[in-house]
Amino acid sequence: MGNNKRYAFICAYNGSNYHGCQLNNSVKTIEGTLLEVLFDLGYLSLPISIPNDENIEEQKEINDEPSEEISLDEDNPIIKSVTDEENVFKKYRPSRIGLQRSSRTDKGVHSSFNTFIVKSSTNLVLKKDEIQDKLPSDIFIYKVMRVTKGFHAHRRCESRIYHYYVKKTFFNYKRNEVNIKEPLSKAIKYYLGCNDYFNFTSYKNKKDTKRFIRRIELIEENDYYMIEIEGNSFLYNQIRMMVGYLIQIIRDALLISDKEEEIIKYLENNFKKCFTEKMNILKVPGEYLLLYYQLFKNYNEVHSSLHGKIEVEINLLNEVTDKLIKSKMFTKENEDLFLSVIDKFDESLNK
């Protein structure tokens, strides 16, 4: 154990078949899949058996870390009653192997670039191809690299960039056929800067709900709008509800008028109520959400001479994203799911 070094796995994955990236009992996760491969190859030290109450503390410790997309609901249970054979926390001992991730993603959410940390006495840099061969095809390793002894993946990540894809017609669903590009372009800018997102999270008792959005852009990709959002940290479900609110308020405006200037005026008068007044907000599906990129600028500037930079070349990133994620994202099944979510939300408002 004394010769253990800390290694970073810089990965992309399609989240469709996983209940999030974070290690969890009884459900398939990205971390669980990666650790299983490392364990089977003999690259993780076999942990000593520990009492059940320490297992609970281990699970609590891994979940207390601040994060973006971590679910505590019935779809992604954090602590379940399992046998010793099923208990991944007892099997892998996350704190003993130094398990970390720079960002958490929820059930069904994808990532073009996420960073996972483990400690091992084996030089995992030399084992990248062997590990990749054992992983399923929906997880791709860009590189394995050493990081410094005190490296903390979540804290060292200074900025996170998410992409959310919305079919253009979703904004007009059961509304007039109006080009809403200009109103939408103006609406997204209301998110810039620091705002209170107490309406935009499934955490009912979250105390600190203010978040800073550094940048937000609207990009057209064929039949879809891609909304790019950059910030340091996000609340659980915040991004999905930010996009949901855009759809919600534009559909509300279309009930009043189909004239562009009147839609824009409606947004000016009503958009920012979401930051001050309690309201129900549409939460769109995770299937169209993508953790696109992460920035480790300070770490790379200070420590890159030791082990290299935590980064991915943009052309490779986009190539992997297209093949691994986007080629499977725009399906009829996902479209139907999205529209059913809007229908259910409309029904809930009419009750």
Coordinates of N, CA and C in Angstrom, one line a residue, residues 26-173:
S26 N -26.2 -2.1 -5.9 CA -27.4 -2.7 -6.6 C -27.7 -2.1 -7.9
V27 N -27.0 -1.1 -8.4 CA -27.3 -0.5 -9.7 C -25.9 -0.4 -10.5
K28 N -26.0 -0.4 -11.8 CA -24.9 -0.3 -12.7 C -24.4 1.2 -12.8
T29 N -23.2 1.5 -12.5 CA -22.6 2.8 -12.6 C -21.3 2.8 -13.3
I30 N -20.9 4.0 -13.8 CA -19.6 4.1 -14.5 C -18.4 3.7 -13.5
E31 N -18.4 4.3 -12.3 CA -17.3 4.0 -11.4 C -17.3 2.5 -11.0
G32 N -18.5 1.9 -10.8 CA -18.6 0.5 -10.5 C -18.0 -0.4 -11.6
T33 N -18.3 0.0 -12.8 CA -17.8 -0.7 -14.0 C -16.3 -0.6 -14.1
L34 N -15.8 0.6 -13.9 CA -14.3 0.8 -14.0 C -13.6 0.1 -12.9
L35 N -14.1 0.1 -11.7 CA -13.5 -0.5 -10.5 C -13.5 -2.0 -10.7
E36 N -14.6 -2.6 -11.2 CA -14.7 -4.0 -11.4 C -13.6 -4.5 -12.3
V37 N -13.3 -3.7 -13.4 CA -12.3 -4.1 -14.4 C -10.9 -4.0 -13.7
L38 N -10.6 -2.9 -13.0 CA -9.4 -2.8 -12.3 C -9.2 -3.9 -11.2
F39 N -10.2 -4.2 -10.5 CA -10.2 -5.2 -9.5 C -9.9 -6.6 -10.1
D40 N -10.6 -6.9 -11.2 CA -10.4 -8.2 -11.8 C -9.0 -8.4 -12.4
L41 N -8.4 -7.3 -12.9 CA -7.1 -7.3 -13.4 C -6.0 -7.3 -12.4
G42 N -6.4 -7.2 -11.1 CA -5.5 -7.2 -10.0 C -4.7 -5.9 -9.8
Y43 N -5.3 -4.8 -10.2 CA -4.7 -3.5 -10.1 C -5.1 -2.7 -8.9
L44 N -6.1 -3.2 -8.1 CA -6.5 -2.6 -6.9 C -6.2 -3.6 -5.7
S45 N -5.6 -3.1 -4.6 CA -5.3 -3.9 -3.5 C -6.6 -4.4 -2.9
L46 N -6.6 -5.7 -2.5 CA -7.8 -6.3 -1.8 C -8.0 -5.6 -0.4
P47 N -9.1 -5.0 -0.2 CA -9.3 -4.3 1.1 C -9.5 -5.3 2.3
I48 N -9.2 -4.9 3.5 CA -9.5 -5.7 4.6 C -11.0 -5.6 5.0
S49 N -11.5 -6.7 5.5 CA -12.9 -6.7 5.9 C -13.2 -5.7 7.0
I50 N -14.3 -4.9 6.9 CA -14.6 -3.9 7.9 C -16.0 -4.0 8.4
P51 N -16.3 -3.4 9.5 CA -17.7 -3.5 10.1 C -18.7 -2.8 9.2
N52 N -19.9 -3.2 9.3 CA -21.0 -2.6 8.5 C -21.2 -1.1 8.8
D53 N -21.0 -0.7 10.1 CA -21.2 0.8 10.3 C -20.1 1.6 9.7
E54 N -18.9 1.0 9.5 CA -17.9 1.8 8.7 C -18.2 1.8 7.3
N55 N -18.9 0.8 6.8 CA -19.4 0.9 5.4 C -20.3 2.0 5.2
I56 N -21.2 2.2 6.1 CA -22.2 3.3 6.0 C -21.5 4.6 6.0
E57 N -20.5 4.8 6.9 CA -19.7 6.0 6.9 C -19.0 6.2 5.6
E58 N -18.5 5.2 5.0 CA -17.8 5.3 3.7 C -18.7 5.8 2.7
Q59 N -19.9 5.3 2.7 CA -20.9 5.7 1.7 C -21.3 7.2 1.9
K60 N -21.4 7.5 3.2 CA -21.8 8.9 3.6 C -20.7 9.9 3.1
E61 N -19.5 9.5 3.3 CA -18.3 10.3 3.0 C -18.3 10.6 1.5
I62 N -18.5 9.6 0.7 CA -18.5 9.7 -0.8 C -19.6 10.6 -1.3
N63 N -20.7 10.6 -0.5 CA -21.9 11.4 -1.0 C -21.9 12.8 -0.4
D64 N -21.1 13.1 0.6 CA -21.1 14.4 1.2 C -20.4 15.4 0.4
E65 N -19.6 15.0 -0.6 CA -18.8 15.9 -1.4 C -19.8 16.7 -2.3
P66 N -19.6 18.0 -2.4 CA -20.5 18.8 -3.2 C -20.4 18.4 -4.7
S67 N -21.6 18.5 -5.4 CA -21.6 18.0 -6.7 C -22.7 18.6 -7.5
E68 N -22.8 18.3 -8.8 CA -23.8 18.8 -9.7 C -25.0 17.8 -9.8
E69 N -24.8 16.7 -10.5 CA -25.9 15.8 -10.9 C -25.9 14.6 -10.0
I70 N -26.2 14.7 -8.7 CA -26.2 13.5 -7.9 C -27.6 13.3 -7.3
S71 N -28.2 12.2 -7.6 CA -29.6 11.9 -7.2 C -29.7 11.2 -5.9
L72 N -30.7 11.7 -5.1 CA -31.0 11.0 -3.9 C -32.4 10.4 -3.9
D73 N -33.0 10.3 -5.1 CA -34.4 9.8 -5.2 C -34.4 8.3 -5.4
E74 N -35.6 7.8 -5.6 CA -35.8 6.3 -5.7 C -35.2 5.7 -6.9
D75 N -34.9 6.5 -7.9 CA -34.3 6.0 -9.1 C -32.8 5.8 -9.0
N76 N -32.2 6.4 -7.9 CA -30.7 6.3 -7.8 C -30.4 6.2 -6.3
P77 N -30.8 5.1 -5.6 CA -30.7 5.0 -4.2 C -29.2 5.1 -3.7
I78 N -28.9 5.8 -2.7 CA -27.6 5.9 -2.2 C -27.2 4.8 -1.3
I79 N -28.0 4.5 -0.3 CA -27.7 3.4 0.7 C -28.9 2.4 0.7
K80 N -28.6 1.2 0.3 CA -29.6 0.2 0.3 C -29.1 -1.0 1.2
S81 N -30.0 -1.8 1.6 CA -29.7 -3.0 2.4 C -29.2 -4.1 1.4
V82 N -27.9 -4.4 1.5 CA -27.4 -5.4 0.6 C -26.5 -6.4 1.4
T83 N -26.3 -7.5 0.8 CA -25.4 -8.5 1.4 C -24.0 -8.1 1.2
D84 N -23.1 -8.7 2.0 CA -21.6 -8.4 1.9 C -21.1 -8.6 0.5
E85 N -21.6 -9.6 -0.2 CA -21.2 -9.9 -1.5 C -21.6 -8.8 -2.5
E86 N -22.7 -8.2 -2.2 CA -23.2 -7.1 -3.1 C -22.7 -5.8 -2.8
N87 N -22.1 -5.6 -1.6 CA -21.8 -4.3 -1.1 C -20.5 -3.8 -1.8
V88 N -20.6 -2.9 -2.7 CA -19.4 -2.4 -3.5 C -18.6 -1.5 -2.6
F89 N -19.1 -0.9 -1.6 CA -18.3 -0.1 -0.7 C -17.4 -1.0 0.2
K90 N -17.9 -2.1 0.6 CA -17.1 -3.1 1.3 C -16.0 -3.7 0.4
K91 N -16.4 -4.0 -0.8 CA -15.5 -4.7 -1.8 C -14.4 -3.8 -2.2
Y92 N -14.7 -2.5 -2.5 CA -13.6 -1.6 -3.1 C -13.1 -0.6 -2.1
R93 N -13.8 -0.3 -1.0 CA -13.3 0.6 0.0 C -12.8 1.9 -0.7
P94 N -13.8 2.8 -1.2 CA -13.4 4.0 -1.9 C -12.4 4.9 -1.3
S95 N -12.4 5.1 0.0 CA -11.4 6.0 0.6 C -10.0 5.3 0.6
R96 N -10.0 4.0 0.7 CA -8.7 3.3 0.7 C -8.0 3.4 -0.6
I97 N -8.8 3.3 -1.7 CA -8.2 3.4 -3.0 C -8.2 4.8 -3.6
G98 N -8.6 5.8 -2.8 CA -8.6 7.2 -3.2 C -9.6 7.5 -4.3
L99 N -10.7 6.9 -4.3 CA -11.7 7.1 -5.4 C -12.2 8.5 -5.4
Q100 N -12.1 9.2 -6.5 CA -12.7 10.5 -6.7 C -13.2 10.7 -8.1
R101 N -14.0 11.7 -8.2 CA -14.4 12.1 -9.6 C -14.5 13.6 -9.6
S102 N -14.3 14.2 -10.8 CA -14.3 15.7 -10.8 C -15.8 16.2 -10.9
S103 N -16.7 15.4 -11.5 CA -18.1 15.7 -11.5 C -18.9 14.5 -11.5
R104 N -20.1 14.6 -10.9 CA -21.0 13.5 -10.8 C -22.1 13.7 -11.9
T105 N -22.5 12.6 -12.5 CA -23.6 12.7 -13.5 C -24.6 11.7 -13.1
D106 N -25.9 12.1 -13.3 CA -27.0 11.3 -12.9 C -27.4 10.3 -13.9
K107 N -28.4 9.5 -13.5 CA -28.9 8.4 -14.4 C -29.2 8.9 -15.8
G108 N -28.6 8.2 -16.8 CA -28.9 8.5 -18.2 C -28.1 9.7 -18.8
V109 N -27.4 10.4 -17.9 CA -26.6 11.6 -18.4 C -25.3 11.1 -18.9
H110 N -24.8 11.8 -20.0 CA -23.6 11.4 -20.7 C -22.5 12.3 -20.3
S111 N -21.2 11.9 -20.7 CA -20.1 12.8 -20.5 C -19.1 12.6 -21.6
S112 N -18.6 13.8 -22.2 CA -17.5 13.7 -23.2 C -16.2 13.8 -22.5
F113 N -16.2 14.2 -21.2 CA -14.9 14.4 -20.5 C -15.2 14.4 -19.0
N114 N -14.9 13.4 -18.3 CA -15.0 13.3 -16.9 C -13.7 12.7 -16.3
T115 N -13.3 13.0 -15.1 CA -12.1 12.5 -14.6 C -12.3 11.7 -13.3
F116 N -11.8 10.5 -13.3 CA -11.9 9.6 -12.1 C -10.5 9.3 -11.6
I117 N -10.4 9.3 -10.3 CA -9.1 9.1 -9.6 C -9.1 7.8 -8.8
V118 N -8.0 7.0 -8.9 CA -7.8 5.9 -8.0 C -6.3 5.8 -7.7
K119 N -6.0 5.1 -6.6 CA -4.6 4.9 -6.2 C -4.3 3.4 -6.5
S120 N -3.1 3.2 -7.0 CA -2.7 1.8 -7.3 C -1.2 1.7 -7.2
S121 N -0.7 0.5 -6.8 CA 0.8 0.3 -6.8 C 1.3 -0.2 -8.2
T122 N 0.3 -0.4 -9.1 CA 0.7 -0.7 -10.5 C 0.7 0.5 -11.3
N123 N 1.7 0.6 -12.3 CA 1.7 1.8 -13.1 C 0.6 1.7 -14.2
L124 N -0.5 2.3 -13.9 CA -1.7 2.2 -14.7 C -1.6 3.0 -16.0
V125 N -0.6 3.9 -16.1 CA -0.4 4.6 -17.4 C 0.0 3.5 -18.5
L126 N 0.7 2.5 -18.1 CA 1.1 1.5 -19.0 C 0.1 0.5 -19.3
K127 N -1.0 0.5 -18.5 CA -2.1 -0.5 -18.6 C -3.3 0.0 -19.3
K128 N -3.3 1.2 -19.9 CA -4.5 1.8 -20.4 C -5.2 0.9 -21.5
D129 N -4.4 0.4 -22.4 CA -5.0 -0.4 -23.5 C -5.6 -1.7 -23.0
E130 N -5.0 -2.3 -22.0 CA -5.5 -3.5 -21.4 C -6.8 -3.2 -20.7
I131 N -6.8 -2.1 -20.0 CA -8.1 -1.7 -19.2 C -9.2 -1.4 -20.2
Q132 N -8.9 -0.6 -21.3 CA -9.9 -0.3 -22.3 C -10.5 -1.5 -22.9
D133 N -9.7 -2.5 -23.2 CA -10.2 -3.7 -23.8 C -11.2 -4.5 -22.9
K134 N -11.1 -4.3 -21.6 CA -12.0 -5.0 -20.7 C -13.3 -4.2 -20.4
L135 N -13.3 -2.9 -20.8 CA -14.4 -2.1 -20.5 C -15.5 -2.3 -21.6
P136 N -16.7 -2.0 -21.3 CA -17.8 -2.1 -22.3 C -17.6 -0.9 -23.3
S137 N -18.2 -1.0 -24.5 CA -17.9 -0.1 -25.6 C -18.5 1.3 -25.3
D138 N -19.3 1.4 -24.3 CA -19.9 2.8 -24.0 C -19.1 3.6 -23.0
I139 N -17.9 3.1 -22.7 CA -16.9 3.8 -21.9 C -15.6 3.9 -22.6
F140 N -15.1 5.1 -22.8 CA -13.9 5.3 -23.6 C -12.8 6.1 -22.7
I141 N -11.6 5.6 -22.7 CA -10.5 6.2 -21.9 C -9.7 7.0 -22.9
Y142 N -9.6 8.3 -22.7 CA -8.7 9.1 -23.5 C -7.3 8.9 -23.1
K143 N -7.0 8.9 -21.8 CA -5.7 8.7 -21.3 C -5.8 8.4 -19.8
V144 N -4.7 7.7 -19.3 CA -4.5 7.5 -17.9 C -3.2 8.2 -17.6
M145 N -3.2 9.0 -16.5 CA -2.0 9.8 -16.2 C -1.8 9.9 -14.6
R146 N -0.6 10.1 -14.2 CA -0.3 10.4 -12.8 C -0.8 11.8 -12.5
V147 N -1.2 11.9 -11.2 CA -1.5 13.3 -10.7 C -0.8 13.4 -9.4
T148 N -0.7 14.6 -8.8 CA 0.0 14.8 -7.6 C -0.6 14.1 -6.4
K149 N 0.1 13.9 -5.4 CA -0.3 13.2 -4.2 C -1.5 13.8 -3.6
G150 N -1.6 15.2 -3.5 CA -2.7 15.8 -2.9 C -3.8 16.2 -3.8
F151 N -3.8 15.7 -5.0 CA -4.8 16.1 -6.0 C -6.2 15.8 -5.6
H152 N -7.1 16.8 -5.7 CA -8.6 16.6 -5.4 C -9.3 16.9 -6.6
A153 N -9.9 15.9 -7.2 CA -10.5 16.1 -8.6 C -11.6 17.1 -8.6
H154 N -12.5 17.1 -7.6 CA -13.6 18.0 -7.6 C -13.2 19.5 -7.4
R155 N -12.3 19.7 -6.4 CA -11.9 21.0 -6.1 C -11.0 21.6 -7.2
R156 N -10.2 20.8 -7.8 CA -9.3 21.3 -8.8 C -9.9 21.7 -10.1
C157 N -11.1 21.1 -10.3 CA -11.9 21.4 -11.5 C -12.5 22.8 -11.4
E158 N -12.0 23.8 -12.1 CA -12.4 25.2 -11.9 C -13.7 25.6 -12.7
S159 N -14.0 24.8 -13.7 CA -15.2 25.2 -14.6 C -15.7 23.9 -15.3
R160 N -17.0 23.8 -15.4 CA -17.6 22.7 -16.1 C -18.5 23.2 -17.2
I161 N -18.5 22.6 -18.3 CA -19.3 23.0 -19.5 C -20.3 21.9 -19.8
Y162 N -21.5 22.2 -19.8 CA -22.6 21.2 -20.1 C -23.2 21.6 -21.4
H163 N -23.7 20.6 -22.2 CA -24.5 20.8 -23.4 C -25.9 20.2 -23.2
Y164 N -26.9 20.9 -23.5 CA -28.2 20.3 -23.5 C -28.8 20.5 -24.9
Y165 N -29.4 19.4 -25.5 CA -30.0 19.4 -26.8 C -31.5 19.4 -26.8
V166 N -32.1 20.4 -27.5 CA -33.6 20.5 -27.5 C -34.0 20.6 -28.9
K167 N -34.9 19.7 -29.3 CA -35.4 19.8 -30.7 C -36.2 21.1 -30.8
K168 N -36.0 21.8 -31.9 CA -36.6 23.1 -32.1 C -38.2 23.1 -31.9
T169 N -38.8 22.0 -32.4 CA -40.2 21.9 -32.3 C -40.8 21.7 -30.9
F170 N -39.9 21.3 -30.0 CA -40.3 21.1 -28.6 C -40.8 22.4 -28.0
F171 N -40.2 23.6 -28.4 CA -40.7 24.9 -27.8 C -42.1 25.2 -28.3
N172 N -42.5 24.7 -29.5 CA -43.8 25.0 -30.0 C -44.8 23.9 -29.8
Y173 N -44.4 22.9 -29.0 CA -45.3 21.7 -28.8 C -46.7 22.2 -28.3

